[in-house]
CSV table of C-alpha atoms in Angstrom, one decimal:
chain,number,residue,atom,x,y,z
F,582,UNK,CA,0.0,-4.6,18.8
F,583,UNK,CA,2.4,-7.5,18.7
F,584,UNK,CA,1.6,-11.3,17.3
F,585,UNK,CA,1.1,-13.4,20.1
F,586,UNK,CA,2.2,-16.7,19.4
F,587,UNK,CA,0.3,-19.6,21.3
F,588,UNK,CA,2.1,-22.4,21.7
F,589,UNK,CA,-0.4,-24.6,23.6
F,590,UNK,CA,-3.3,-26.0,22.3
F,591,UNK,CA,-6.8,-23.7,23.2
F,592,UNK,CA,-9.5,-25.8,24.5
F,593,UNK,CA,-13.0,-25.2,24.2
F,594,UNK,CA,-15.7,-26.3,26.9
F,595,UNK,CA,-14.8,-29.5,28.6
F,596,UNK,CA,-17.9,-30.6,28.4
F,597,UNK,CA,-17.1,-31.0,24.2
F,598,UNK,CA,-16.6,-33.8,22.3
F,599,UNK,CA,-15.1,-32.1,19.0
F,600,UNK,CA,-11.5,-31.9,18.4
F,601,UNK,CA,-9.8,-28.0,19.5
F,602,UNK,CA,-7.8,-25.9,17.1
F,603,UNK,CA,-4.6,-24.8,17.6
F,604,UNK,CA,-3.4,-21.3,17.2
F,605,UNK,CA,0.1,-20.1,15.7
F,606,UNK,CA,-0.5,-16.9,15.1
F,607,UNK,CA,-3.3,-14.4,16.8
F,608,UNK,CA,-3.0,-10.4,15.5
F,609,UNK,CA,-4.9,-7.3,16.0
F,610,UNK,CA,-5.1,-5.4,12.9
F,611,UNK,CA,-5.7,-1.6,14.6
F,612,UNK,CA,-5.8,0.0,10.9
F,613,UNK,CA,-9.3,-1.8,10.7
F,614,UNK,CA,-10.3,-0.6,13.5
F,615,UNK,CA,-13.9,-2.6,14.1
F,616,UNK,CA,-16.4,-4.2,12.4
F,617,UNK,CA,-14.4,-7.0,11.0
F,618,UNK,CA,-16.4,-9.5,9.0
F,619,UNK,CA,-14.8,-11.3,6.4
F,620,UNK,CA,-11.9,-12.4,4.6
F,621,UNK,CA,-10.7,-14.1,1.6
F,622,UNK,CA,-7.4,-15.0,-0.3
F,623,UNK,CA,-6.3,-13.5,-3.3
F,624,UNK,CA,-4.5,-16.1,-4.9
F,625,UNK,CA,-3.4,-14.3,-8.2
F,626,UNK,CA,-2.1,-11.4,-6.0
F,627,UNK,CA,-1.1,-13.9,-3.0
F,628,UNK,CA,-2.6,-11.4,-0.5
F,629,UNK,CA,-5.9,-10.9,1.9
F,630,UNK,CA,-9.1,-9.2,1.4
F,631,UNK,CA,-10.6,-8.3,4.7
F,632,UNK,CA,-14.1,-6.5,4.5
F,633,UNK,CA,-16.0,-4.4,7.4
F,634,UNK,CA,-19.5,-4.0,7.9
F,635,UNK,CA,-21.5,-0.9,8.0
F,636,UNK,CA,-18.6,0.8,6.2
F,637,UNK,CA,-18.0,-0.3,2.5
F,638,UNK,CA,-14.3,-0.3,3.5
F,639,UNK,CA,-12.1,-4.0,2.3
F,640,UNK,CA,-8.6,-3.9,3.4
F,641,UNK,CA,-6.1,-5.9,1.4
F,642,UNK,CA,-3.1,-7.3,3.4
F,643,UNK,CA,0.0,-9.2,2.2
F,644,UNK,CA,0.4,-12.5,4.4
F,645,UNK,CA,2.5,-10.9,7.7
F,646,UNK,CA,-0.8,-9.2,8.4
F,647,UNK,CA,1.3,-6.2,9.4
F,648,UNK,CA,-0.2,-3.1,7.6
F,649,UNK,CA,-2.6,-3.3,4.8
F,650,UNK,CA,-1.6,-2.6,1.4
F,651,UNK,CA,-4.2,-0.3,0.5
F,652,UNK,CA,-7.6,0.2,1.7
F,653,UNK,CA,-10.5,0.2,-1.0
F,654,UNK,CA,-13.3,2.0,-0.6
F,655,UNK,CA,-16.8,0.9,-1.8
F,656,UNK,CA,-19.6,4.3,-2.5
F,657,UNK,CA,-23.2,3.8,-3.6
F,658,UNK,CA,-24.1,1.0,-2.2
F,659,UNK,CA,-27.8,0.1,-1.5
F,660,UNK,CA,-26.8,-1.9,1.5
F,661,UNK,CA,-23.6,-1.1,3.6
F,662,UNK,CA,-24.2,-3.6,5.9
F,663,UNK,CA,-21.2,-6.0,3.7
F,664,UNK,CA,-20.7,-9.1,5.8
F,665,UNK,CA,-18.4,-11.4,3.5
F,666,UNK,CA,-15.9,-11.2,0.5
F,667,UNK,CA,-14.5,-14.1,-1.4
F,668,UNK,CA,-12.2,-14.0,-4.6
F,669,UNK,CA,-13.5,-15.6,-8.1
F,670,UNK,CA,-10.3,-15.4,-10.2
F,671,UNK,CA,-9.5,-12.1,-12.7
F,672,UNK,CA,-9.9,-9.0,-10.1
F,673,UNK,CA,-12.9,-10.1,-9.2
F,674,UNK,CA,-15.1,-10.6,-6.1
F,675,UNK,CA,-18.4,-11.8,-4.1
F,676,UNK,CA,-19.5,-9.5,-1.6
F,677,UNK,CA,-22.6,-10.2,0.1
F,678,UNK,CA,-25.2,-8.2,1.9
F,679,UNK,CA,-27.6,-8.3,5.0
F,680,UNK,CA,-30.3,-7.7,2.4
F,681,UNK,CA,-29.2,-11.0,1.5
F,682,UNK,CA,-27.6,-9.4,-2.0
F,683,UNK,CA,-24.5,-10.8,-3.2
F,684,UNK,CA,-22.2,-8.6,-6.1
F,685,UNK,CA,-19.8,-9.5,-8.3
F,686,UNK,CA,-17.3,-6.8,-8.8
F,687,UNK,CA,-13.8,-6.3,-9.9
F,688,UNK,CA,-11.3,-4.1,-7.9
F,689,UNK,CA,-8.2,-4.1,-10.4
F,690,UNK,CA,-4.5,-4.0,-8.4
F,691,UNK,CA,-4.0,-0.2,-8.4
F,692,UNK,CA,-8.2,0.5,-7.0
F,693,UNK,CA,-8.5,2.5,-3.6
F,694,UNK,CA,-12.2,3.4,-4.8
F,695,UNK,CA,-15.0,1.1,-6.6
F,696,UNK,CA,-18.5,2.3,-7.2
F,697,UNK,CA,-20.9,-0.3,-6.9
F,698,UNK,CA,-24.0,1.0,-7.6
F,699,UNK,CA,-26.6,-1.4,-9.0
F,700,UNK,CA,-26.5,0.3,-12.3
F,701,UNK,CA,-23.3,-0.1,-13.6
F,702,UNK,CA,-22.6,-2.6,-16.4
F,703,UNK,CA,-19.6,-4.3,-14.6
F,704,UNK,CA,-21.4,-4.8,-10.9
F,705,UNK,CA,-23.8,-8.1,-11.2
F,706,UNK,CA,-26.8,-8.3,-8.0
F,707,UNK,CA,-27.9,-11.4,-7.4
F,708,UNK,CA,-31.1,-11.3,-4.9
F,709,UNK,CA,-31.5,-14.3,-2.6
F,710,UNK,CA,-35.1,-15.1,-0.8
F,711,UNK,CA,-35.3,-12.1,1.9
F,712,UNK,CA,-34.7,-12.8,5.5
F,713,UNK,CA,-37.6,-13.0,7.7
F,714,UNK,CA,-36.0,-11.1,10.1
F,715,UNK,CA,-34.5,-7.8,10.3
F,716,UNK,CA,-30.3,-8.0,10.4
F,717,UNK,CA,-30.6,-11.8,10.1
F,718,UNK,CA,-29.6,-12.1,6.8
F,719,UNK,CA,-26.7,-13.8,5.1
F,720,UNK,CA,-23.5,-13.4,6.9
F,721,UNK,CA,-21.1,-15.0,4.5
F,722,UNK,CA,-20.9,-16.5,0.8
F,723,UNK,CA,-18.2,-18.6,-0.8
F,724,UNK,CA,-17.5,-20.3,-4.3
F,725,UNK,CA,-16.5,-23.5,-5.6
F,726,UNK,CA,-14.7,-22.9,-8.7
F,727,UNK,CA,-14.4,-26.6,-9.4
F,728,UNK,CA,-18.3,-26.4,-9.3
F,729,UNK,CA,-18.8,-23.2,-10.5
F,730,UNK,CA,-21.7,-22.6,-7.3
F,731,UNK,CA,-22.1,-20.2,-4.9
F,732,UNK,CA,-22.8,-20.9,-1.5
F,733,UNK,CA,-24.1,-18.8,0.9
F,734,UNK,CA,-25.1,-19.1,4.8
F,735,UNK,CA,-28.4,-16.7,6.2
F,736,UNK,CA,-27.3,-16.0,10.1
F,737,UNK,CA,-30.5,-17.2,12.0
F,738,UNK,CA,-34.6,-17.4,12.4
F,739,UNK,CA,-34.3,-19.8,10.6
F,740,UNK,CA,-30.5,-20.5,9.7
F,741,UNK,CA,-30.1,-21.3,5.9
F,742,UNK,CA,-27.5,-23.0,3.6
F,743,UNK,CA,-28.4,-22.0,-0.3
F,744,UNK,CA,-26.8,-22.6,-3.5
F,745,UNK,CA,-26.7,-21.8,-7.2
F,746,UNK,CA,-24.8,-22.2,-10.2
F,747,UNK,CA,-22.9,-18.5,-11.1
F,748,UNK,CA,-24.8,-17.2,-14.0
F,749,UNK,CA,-23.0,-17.2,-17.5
F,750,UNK,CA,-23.9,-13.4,-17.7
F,751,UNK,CA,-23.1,-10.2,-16.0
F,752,UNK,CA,-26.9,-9.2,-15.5
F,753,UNK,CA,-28.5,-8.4,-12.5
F,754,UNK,CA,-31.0,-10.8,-11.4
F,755,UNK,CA,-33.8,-9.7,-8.6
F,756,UNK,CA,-35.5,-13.1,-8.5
F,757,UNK,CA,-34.4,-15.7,-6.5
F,758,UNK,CA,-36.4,-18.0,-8.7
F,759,UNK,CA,-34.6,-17.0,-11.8
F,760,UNK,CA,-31.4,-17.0,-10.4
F,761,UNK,CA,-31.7,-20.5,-9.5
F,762,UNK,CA,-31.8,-20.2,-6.0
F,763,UNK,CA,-32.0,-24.0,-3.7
F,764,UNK,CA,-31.6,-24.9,-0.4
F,765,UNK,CA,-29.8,-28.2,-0.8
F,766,UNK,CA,-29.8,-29.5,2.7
F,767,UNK,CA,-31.9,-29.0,6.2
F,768,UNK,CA,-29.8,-26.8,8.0
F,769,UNK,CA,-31.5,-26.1,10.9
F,770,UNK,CA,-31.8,-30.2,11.5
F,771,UNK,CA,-27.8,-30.6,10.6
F,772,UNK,CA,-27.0,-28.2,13.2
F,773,UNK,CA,-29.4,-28.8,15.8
F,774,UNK,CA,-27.8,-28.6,19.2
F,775,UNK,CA,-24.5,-27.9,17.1
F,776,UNK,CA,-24.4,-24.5,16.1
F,777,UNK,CA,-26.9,-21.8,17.1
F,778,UNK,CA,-26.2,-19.8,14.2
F,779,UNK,CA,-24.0,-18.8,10.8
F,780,UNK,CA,-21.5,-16.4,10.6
F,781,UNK,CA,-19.4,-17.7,7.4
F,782,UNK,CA,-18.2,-20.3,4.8
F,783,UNK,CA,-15.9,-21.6,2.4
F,784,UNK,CA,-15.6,-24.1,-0.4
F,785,UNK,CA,-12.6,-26.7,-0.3
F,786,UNK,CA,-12.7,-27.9,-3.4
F,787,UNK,CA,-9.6,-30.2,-2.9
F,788,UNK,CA,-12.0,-32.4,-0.4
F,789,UNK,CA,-15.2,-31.3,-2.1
F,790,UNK,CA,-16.6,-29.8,1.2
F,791,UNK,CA,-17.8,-26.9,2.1
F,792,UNK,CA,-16.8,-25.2,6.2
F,793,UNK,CA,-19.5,-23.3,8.2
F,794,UNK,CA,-18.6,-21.2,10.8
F,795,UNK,CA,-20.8,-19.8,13.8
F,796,UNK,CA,-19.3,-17.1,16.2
F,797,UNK,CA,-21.8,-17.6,18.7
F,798,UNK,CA,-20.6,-21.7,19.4
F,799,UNK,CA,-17.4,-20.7,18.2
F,800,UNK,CA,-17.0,-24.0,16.0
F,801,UNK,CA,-16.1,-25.4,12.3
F,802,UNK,CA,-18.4,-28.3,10.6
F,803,UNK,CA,-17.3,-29.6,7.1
F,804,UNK,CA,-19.9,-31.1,4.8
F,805,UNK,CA,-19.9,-33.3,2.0
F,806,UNK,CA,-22.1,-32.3,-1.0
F,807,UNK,CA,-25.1,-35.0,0.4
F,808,UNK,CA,-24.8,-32.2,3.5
F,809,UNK,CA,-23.4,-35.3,5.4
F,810,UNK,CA,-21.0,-33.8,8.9
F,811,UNK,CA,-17.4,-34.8,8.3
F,812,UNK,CA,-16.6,-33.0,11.3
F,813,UNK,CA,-17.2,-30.0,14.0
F,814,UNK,CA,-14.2,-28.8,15.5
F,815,UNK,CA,-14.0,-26.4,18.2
F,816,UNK,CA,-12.1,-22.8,18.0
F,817,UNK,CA,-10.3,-21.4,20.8
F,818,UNK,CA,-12.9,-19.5,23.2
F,819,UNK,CA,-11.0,-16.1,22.3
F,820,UNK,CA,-11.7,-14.0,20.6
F,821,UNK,CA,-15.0,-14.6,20.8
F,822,UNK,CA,-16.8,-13.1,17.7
F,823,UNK,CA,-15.8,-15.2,14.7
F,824,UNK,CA,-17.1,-13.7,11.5
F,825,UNK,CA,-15.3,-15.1,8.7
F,826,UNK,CA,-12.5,-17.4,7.5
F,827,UNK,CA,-10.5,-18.4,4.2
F,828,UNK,CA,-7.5,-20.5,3.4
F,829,UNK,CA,-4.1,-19.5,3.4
F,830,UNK,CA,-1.7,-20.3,0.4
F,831,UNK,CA,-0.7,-23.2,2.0
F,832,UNK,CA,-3.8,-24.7,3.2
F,833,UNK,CA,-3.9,-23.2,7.1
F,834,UNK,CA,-7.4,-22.1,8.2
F,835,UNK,CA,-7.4,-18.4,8.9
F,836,UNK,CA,-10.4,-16.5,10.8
F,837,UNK,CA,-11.0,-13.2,11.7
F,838,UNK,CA,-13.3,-12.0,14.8
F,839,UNK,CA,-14.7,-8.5,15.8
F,840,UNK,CA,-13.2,-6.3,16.5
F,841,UNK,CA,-10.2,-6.5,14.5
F,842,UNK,CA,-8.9,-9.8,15.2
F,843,UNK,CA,-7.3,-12.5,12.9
F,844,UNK,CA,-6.1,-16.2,13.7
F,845,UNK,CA,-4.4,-18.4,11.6
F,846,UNK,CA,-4.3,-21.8,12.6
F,847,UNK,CA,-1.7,-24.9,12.3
């Protein structure tokens, strides 16, 4: 399918007050097929990571978006339902789970298969609190390396924002308590009438903020570390399923949406 290139800026509902992206580049990716979830940049590489769910499969892309690379495929997993991906530095990655499980793994440049079962020395688990609900789990994670924290966001009933420091170990840990698990701010009251529910985020550590994303209000909110809104910006009304978003090398906010669908933005 060919780029579309938008050269007018996409509204969102008229009746919003938030300021509206605008798109440069829209692009279904029909090696991926559906099921797209999550992405994240590889800055040591300077490519993409995109990761489906209910497959185990992460497609890595160089920055035209044109055909992937390679396609990696993840076996024994305990939970193929992978919603997010984001890059740590050294060939390795956070994938997280609708279990609300996040891994650390390393994919080295050359991998097309990684076994992640919970057993192996070089795959960390890291259990959050479970959801209360049944495929309401987290939907995305994301790392400040400035801060060394994860964050990650639980999709809805109730919505959830929590946080911990990576551990200086490789071990799995199946406690939330021992892995240091918070909630540092009230989610559900920050985003009240805002956003109905979670989908993804990222870390800017240049501003010290960290991005939500919800597909289902199709909208953006930065943070500060007191969880104080900087802003909520509105995405273009399609696609219509966003599920994930990173930053390009230099700086552009790049989504992806179901099925197979990724946006960068000016």
């Amino acid at each position: 399918m060919k780029t579309q290139i938008v050269l007018a800026t996409l509204l969102s509902l008229s009746t919003s007050a938030f300021a509206a992206e605008t798109v440069s580049v829209q692009k279904a990716l029909p090696e991926v097929g559906s099921n797209l979830s999550g992405i994240t940049y590889n800055y040591d590489s300077d490519s993409y990571f995109l990761i489906q769910n209910n497959s185990g499969n992460i497609f890595e892309y160089k920055a035209d978006f044109t055909k992937p690379v390679r396609t990696i495929r993840m076996t024994n997993l305990t939970d193929a339902d992978t919603e997010d991906i984001v890059y740590l530095g050294n060939n390795q990655y956070a994938i997280s789970t609708e279990s609300n499980q996040v891994l650390i793994l390393k994919i080295d440049e050359v991998q097309t298969t990684v076994d992640v079962r919970d057993s192996r020395d070089d795959v960390q688990m890291m259990q959050l609190p479970a959801p209360a609900k049944h495929n309401k789990g987290l939907e995305g994670v994301c790392f400040s390396k400035k801060h060394n924290t994860f964050y990650a966001v639980q999709e809805k009933k109730p919505k959830r924002i929590f946080e911990w420091t990576r551990p200086s170990h490789g071990n799995d840990i199946a406690d939330a308590a021992a892995l240091g698990v918070k909630e540092p701010f009230d989610t559900e009251k920050i985003l009240k009438h805002v956003m109905s529910d979670l989908s993804a985020c990222i870390y800017d550590d240049k501003n010290d903020q960290l991005l939500l994303l919800s597909h289902e209000s199709s909208r953006v909110m930065r943070l500060n570390r007191q969880g104080q809104v900087v802003s909520t910006t509105d995405l273009p009304l399609l696609p219509d399923q966003y599920e994930g978003m990173t930053f390009s090398k230099d700086g552009k906010l790049i989504v992806v949406s179901e099925p197979n669908i990724v946006v960068i933005l000016k």
